[in-house]
JSON list of C-alpha atoms in Angstrom, two decimals:
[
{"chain": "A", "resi": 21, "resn": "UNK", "atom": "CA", "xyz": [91.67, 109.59, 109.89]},
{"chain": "A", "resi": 22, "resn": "UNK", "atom": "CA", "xyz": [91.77, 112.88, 110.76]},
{"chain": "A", "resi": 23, "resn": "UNK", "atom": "CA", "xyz": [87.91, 113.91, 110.95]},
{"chain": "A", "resi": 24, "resn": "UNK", "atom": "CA", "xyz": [87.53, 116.47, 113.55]},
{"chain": "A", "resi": 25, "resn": "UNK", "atom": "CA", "xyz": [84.09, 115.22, 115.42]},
{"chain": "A", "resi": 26, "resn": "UNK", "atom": "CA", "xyz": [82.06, 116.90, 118.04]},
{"chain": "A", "resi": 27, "resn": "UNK", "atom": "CA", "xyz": [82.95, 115.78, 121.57]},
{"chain": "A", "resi": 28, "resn": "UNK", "atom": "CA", "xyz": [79.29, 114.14, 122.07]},
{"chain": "A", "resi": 29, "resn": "UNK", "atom": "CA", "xyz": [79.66, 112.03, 118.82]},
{"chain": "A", "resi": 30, "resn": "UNK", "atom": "CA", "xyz": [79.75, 108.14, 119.51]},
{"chain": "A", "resi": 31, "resn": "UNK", "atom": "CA", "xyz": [82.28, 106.37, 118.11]},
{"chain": "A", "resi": 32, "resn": "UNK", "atom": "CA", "xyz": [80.24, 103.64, 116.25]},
{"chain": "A", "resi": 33, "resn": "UNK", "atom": "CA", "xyz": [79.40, 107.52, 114.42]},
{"chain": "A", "resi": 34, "resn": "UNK", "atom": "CA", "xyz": [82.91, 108.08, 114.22]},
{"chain": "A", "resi": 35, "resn": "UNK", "atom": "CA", "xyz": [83.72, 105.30, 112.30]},
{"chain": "A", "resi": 36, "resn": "UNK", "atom": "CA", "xyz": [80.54, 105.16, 110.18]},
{"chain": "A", "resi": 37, "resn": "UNK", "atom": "CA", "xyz": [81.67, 108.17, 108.56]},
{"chain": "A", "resi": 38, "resn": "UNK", "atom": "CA", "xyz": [85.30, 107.25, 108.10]},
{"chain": "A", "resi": 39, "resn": "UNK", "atom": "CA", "xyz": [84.19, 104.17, 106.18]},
{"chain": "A", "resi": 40, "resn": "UNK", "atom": "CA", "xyz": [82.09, 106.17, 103.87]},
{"chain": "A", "resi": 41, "resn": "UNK", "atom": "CA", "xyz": [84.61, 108.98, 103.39]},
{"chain": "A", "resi": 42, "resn": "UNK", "atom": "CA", "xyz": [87.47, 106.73, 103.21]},
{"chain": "A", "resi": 43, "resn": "UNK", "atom": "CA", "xyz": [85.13, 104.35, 100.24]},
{"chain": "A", "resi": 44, "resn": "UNK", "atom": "CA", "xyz": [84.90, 108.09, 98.26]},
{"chain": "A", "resi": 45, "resn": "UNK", "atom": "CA", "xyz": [88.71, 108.36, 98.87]},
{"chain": "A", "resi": 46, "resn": "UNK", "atom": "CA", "xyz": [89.73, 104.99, 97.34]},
{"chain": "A", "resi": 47, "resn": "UNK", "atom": "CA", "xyz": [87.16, 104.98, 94.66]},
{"chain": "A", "resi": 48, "resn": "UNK", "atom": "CA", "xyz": [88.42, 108.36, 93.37]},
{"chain": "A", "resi": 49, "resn": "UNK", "atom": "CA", "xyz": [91.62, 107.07, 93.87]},
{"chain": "A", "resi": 50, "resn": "UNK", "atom": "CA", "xyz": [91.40, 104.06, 91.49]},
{"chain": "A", "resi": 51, "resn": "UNK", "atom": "CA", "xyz": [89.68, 106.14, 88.94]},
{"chain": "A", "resi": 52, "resn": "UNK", "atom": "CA", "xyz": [92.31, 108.46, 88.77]},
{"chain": "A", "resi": 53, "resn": "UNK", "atom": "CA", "xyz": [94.93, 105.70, 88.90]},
{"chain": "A", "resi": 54, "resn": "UNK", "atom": "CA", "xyz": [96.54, 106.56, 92.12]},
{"chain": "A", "resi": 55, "resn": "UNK", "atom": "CA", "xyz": [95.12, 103.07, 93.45]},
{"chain": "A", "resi": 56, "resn": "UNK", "atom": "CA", "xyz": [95.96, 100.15, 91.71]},
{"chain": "A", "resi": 57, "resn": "UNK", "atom": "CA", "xyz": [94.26, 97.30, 94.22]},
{"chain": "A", "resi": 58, "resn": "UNK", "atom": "CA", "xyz": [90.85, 97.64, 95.47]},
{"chain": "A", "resi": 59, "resn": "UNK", "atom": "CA", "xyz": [90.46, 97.46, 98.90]},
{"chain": "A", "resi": 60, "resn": "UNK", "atom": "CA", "xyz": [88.80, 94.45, 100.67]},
{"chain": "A", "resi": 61, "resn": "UNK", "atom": "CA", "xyz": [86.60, 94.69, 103.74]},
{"chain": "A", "resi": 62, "resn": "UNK", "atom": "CA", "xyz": [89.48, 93.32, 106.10]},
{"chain": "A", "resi": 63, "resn": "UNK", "atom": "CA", "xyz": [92.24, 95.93, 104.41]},
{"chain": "A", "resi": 64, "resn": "UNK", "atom": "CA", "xyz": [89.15, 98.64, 105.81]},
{"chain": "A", "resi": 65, "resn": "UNK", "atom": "CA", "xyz": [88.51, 97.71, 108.86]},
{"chain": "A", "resi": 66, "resn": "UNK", "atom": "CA", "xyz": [92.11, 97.68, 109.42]},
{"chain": "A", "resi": 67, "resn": "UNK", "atom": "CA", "xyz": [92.88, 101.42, 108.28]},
{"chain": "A", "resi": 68, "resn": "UNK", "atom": "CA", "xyz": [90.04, 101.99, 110.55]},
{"chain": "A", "resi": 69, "resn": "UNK", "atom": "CA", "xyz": [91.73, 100.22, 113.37]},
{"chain": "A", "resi": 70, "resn": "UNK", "atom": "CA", "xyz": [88.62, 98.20, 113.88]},
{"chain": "A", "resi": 71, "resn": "UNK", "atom": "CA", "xyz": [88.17, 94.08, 113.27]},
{"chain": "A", "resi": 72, "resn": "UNK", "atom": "CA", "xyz": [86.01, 93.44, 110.41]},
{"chain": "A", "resi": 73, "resn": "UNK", "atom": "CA", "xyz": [83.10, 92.05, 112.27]},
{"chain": "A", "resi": 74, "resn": "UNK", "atom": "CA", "xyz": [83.08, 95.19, 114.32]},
{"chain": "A", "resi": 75, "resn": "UNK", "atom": "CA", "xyz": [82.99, 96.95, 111.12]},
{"chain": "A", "resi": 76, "resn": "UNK", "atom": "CA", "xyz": [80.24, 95.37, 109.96]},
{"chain": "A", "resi": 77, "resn": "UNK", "atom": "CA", "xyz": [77.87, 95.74, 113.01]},
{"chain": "A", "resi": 78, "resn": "UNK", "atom": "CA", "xyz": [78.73, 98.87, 113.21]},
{"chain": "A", "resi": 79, "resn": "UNK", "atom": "CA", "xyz": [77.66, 99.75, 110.14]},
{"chain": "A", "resi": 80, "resn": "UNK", "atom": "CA", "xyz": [74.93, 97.44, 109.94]},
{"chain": "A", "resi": 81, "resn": "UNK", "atom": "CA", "xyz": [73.91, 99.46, 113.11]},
{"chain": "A", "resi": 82, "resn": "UNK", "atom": "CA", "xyz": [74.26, 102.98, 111.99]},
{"chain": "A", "resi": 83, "resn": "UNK", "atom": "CA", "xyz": [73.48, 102.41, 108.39]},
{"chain": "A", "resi": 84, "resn": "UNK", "atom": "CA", "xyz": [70.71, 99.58, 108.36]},
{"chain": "A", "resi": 85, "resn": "UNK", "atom": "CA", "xyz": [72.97, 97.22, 105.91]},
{"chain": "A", "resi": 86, "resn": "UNK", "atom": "CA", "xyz": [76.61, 95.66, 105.41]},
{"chain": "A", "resi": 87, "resn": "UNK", "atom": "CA", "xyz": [79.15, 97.39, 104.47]},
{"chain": "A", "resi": 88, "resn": "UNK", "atom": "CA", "xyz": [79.79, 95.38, 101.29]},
{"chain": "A", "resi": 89, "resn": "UNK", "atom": "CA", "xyz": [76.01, 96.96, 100.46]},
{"chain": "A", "resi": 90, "resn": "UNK", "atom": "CA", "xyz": [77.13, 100.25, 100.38]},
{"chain": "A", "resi": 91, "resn": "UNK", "atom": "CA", "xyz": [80.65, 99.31, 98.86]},
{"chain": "A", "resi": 92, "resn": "UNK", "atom": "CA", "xyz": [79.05, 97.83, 95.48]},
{"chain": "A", "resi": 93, "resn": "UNK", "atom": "CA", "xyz": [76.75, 100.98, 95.49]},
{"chain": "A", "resi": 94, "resn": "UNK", "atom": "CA", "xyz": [79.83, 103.16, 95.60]},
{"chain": "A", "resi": 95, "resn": "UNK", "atom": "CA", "xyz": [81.10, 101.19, 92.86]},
{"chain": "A", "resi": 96, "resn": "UNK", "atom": "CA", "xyz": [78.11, 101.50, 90.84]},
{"chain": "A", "resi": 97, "resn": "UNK", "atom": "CA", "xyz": [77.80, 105.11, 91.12]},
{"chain": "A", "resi": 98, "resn": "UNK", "atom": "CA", "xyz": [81.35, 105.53, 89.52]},
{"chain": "A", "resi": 99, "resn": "UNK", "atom": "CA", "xyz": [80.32, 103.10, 87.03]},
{"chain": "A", "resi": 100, "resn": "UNK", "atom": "CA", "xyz": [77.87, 104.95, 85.92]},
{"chain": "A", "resi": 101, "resn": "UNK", "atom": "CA", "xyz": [79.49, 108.07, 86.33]},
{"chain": "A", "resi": 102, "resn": "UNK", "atom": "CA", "xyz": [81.86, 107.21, 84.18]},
{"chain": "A", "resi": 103, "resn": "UNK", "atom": "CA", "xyz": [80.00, 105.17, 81.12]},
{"chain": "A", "resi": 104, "resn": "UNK", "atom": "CA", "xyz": [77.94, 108.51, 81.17]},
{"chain": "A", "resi": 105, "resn": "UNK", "atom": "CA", "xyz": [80.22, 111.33, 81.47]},
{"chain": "A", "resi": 106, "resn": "UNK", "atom": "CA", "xyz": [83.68, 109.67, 79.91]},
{"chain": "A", "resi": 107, "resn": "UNK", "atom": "CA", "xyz": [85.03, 108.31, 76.91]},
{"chain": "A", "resi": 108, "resn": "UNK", "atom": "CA", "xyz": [86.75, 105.49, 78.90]},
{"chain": "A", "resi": 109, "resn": "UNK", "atom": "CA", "xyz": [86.09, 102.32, 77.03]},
{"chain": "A", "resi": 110, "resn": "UNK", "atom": "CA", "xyz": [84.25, 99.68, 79.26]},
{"chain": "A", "resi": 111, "resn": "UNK", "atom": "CA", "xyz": [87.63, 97.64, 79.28]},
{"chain": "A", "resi": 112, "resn": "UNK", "atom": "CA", "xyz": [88.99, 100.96, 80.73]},
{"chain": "A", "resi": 113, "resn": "UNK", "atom": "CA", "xyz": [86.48, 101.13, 83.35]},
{"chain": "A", "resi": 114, "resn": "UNK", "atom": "CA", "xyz": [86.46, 98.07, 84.57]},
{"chain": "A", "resi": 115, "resn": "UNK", "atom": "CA", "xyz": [90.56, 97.74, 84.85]},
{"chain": "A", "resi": 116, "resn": "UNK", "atom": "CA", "xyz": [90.48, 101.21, 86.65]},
{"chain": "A", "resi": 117, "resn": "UNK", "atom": "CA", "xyz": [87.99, 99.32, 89.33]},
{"chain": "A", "resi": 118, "resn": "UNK", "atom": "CA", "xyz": [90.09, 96.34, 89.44]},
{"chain": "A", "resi": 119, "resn": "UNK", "atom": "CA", "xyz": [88.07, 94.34, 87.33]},
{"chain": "A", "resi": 120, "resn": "UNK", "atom": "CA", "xyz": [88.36, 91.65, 84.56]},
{"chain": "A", "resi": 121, "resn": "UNK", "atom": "CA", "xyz": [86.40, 93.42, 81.99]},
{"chain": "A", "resi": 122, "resn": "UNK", "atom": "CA", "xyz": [84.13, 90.07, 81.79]},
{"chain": "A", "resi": 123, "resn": "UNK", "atom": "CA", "xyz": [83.49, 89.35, 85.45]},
{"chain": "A", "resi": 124, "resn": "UNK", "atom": "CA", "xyz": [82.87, 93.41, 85.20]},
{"chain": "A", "resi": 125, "resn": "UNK", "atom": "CA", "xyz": [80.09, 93.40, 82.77]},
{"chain": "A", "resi": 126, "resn": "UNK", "atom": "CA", "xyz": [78.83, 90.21, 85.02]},
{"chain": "A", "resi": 127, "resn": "UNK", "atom": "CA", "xyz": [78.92, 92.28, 88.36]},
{"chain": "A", "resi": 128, "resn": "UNK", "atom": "CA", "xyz": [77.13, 95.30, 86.62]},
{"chain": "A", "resi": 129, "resn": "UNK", "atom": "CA", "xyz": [74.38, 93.77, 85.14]},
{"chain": "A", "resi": 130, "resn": "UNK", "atom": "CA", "xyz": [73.62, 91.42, 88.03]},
{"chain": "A", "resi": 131, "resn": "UNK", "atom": "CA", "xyz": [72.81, 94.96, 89.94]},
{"chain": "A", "resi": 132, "resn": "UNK", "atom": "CA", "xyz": [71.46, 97.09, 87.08]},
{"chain": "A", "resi": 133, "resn": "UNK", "atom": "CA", "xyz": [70.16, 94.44, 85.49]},
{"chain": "A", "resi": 134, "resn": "UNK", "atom": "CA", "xyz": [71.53, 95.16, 81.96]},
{"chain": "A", "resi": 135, "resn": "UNK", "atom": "CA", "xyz": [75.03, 95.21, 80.53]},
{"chain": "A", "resi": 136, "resn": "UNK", "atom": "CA", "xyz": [77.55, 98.51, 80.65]},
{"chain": "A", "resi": 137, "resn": "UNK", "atom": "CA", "xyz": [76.84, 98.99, 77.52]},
{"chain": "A", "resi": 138, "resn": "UNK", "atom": "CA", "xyz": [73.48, 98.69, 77.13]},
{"chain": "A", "resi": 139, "resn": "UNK", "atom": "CA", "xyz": [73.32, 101.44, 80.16]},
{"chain": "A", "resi": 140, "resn": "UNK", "atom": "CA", "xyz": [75.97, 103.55, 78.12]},
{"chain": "A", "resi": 141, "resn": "UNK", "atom": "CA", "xyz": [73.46, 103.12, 74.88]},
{"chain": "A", "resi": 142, "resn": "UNK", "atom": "CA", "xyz": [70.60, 103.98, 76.84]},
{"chain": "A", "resi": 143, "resn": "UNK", "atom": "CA", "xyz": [72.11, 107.41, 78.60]},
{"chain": "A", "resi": 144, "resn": "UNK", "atom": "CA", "xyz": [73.27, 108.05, 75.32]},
{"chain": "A", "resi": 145, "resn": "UNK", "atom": "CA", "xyz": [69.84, 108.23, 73.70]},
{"chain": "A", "resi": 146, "resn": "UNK", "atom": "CA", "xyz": [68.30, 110.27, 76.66]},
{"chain": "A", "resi": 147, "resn": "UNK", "atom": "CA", "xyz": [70.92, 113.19, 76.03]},
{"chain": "A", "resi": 148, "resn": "UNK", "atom": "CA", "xyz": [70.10, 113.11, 72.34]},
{"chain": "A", "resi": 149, "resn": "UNK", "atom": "CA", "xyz": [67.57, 116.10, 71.63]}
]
């Protein structure tokens, strides 16, 4: 990573904010296609040169929650980024994020509590005048 950090700044800081910038990185990478794999915790924490359970307490540390937290809310975000602001279909979506499209509409409604669709439907109807 090549984050230039002020001299005083700890390195569980350091690294905090190379997971969350390199999480941006990747997720705007798969969007766009550049990315074909999503990353898993270990494949992280080893760009990072860290293990993965020092990733995790550090992050749990600086952050207040795992890593994997933050990931899924990452993933969300683009999620709903895209159902609102695309024409992607949800199949779409959810192969650019490495998904089945099934387990996908599983994963988002377990966190949003309703389907891609229905959250599509629902954005749609607040834009309408």
């Amino acid at each position: 990573m090549n984050t230039v950090l002020p001299p005083n700044r700890k390195r569980s800081e350091e690294i905090t904010i190379q997971y969350f910038e390199l999480l941006d990185r990747h997720l705007a990478e798969l969007i766009d296609g550049v990315s074909i794999e999503m990353l898993e915790l270990q494949d992280i924490a080893n760009i990072l040169c860290v293990s993965q359970k020092h990733l995790i307490k550090i992050i749990q540390e600086t952050s207040g929650n795992h890593p994997c937290h933050f990931y899924v809310q990452k993933i969300l975000t683009c999620t709903k980024t895209l159902l609102t602001n695309s024409e992607l279909t949800i199949s779409e979506i959810a192969q650019r994020l490495t998904y089945d499209p099934s387990n996908f509409t599983k994963f988002f409604k377990k966190y949003e509590g309703m389907s891609p669709s229905q959250f599509r439907q629902l954005q749609k109807a607040k834009s309408s005048p």
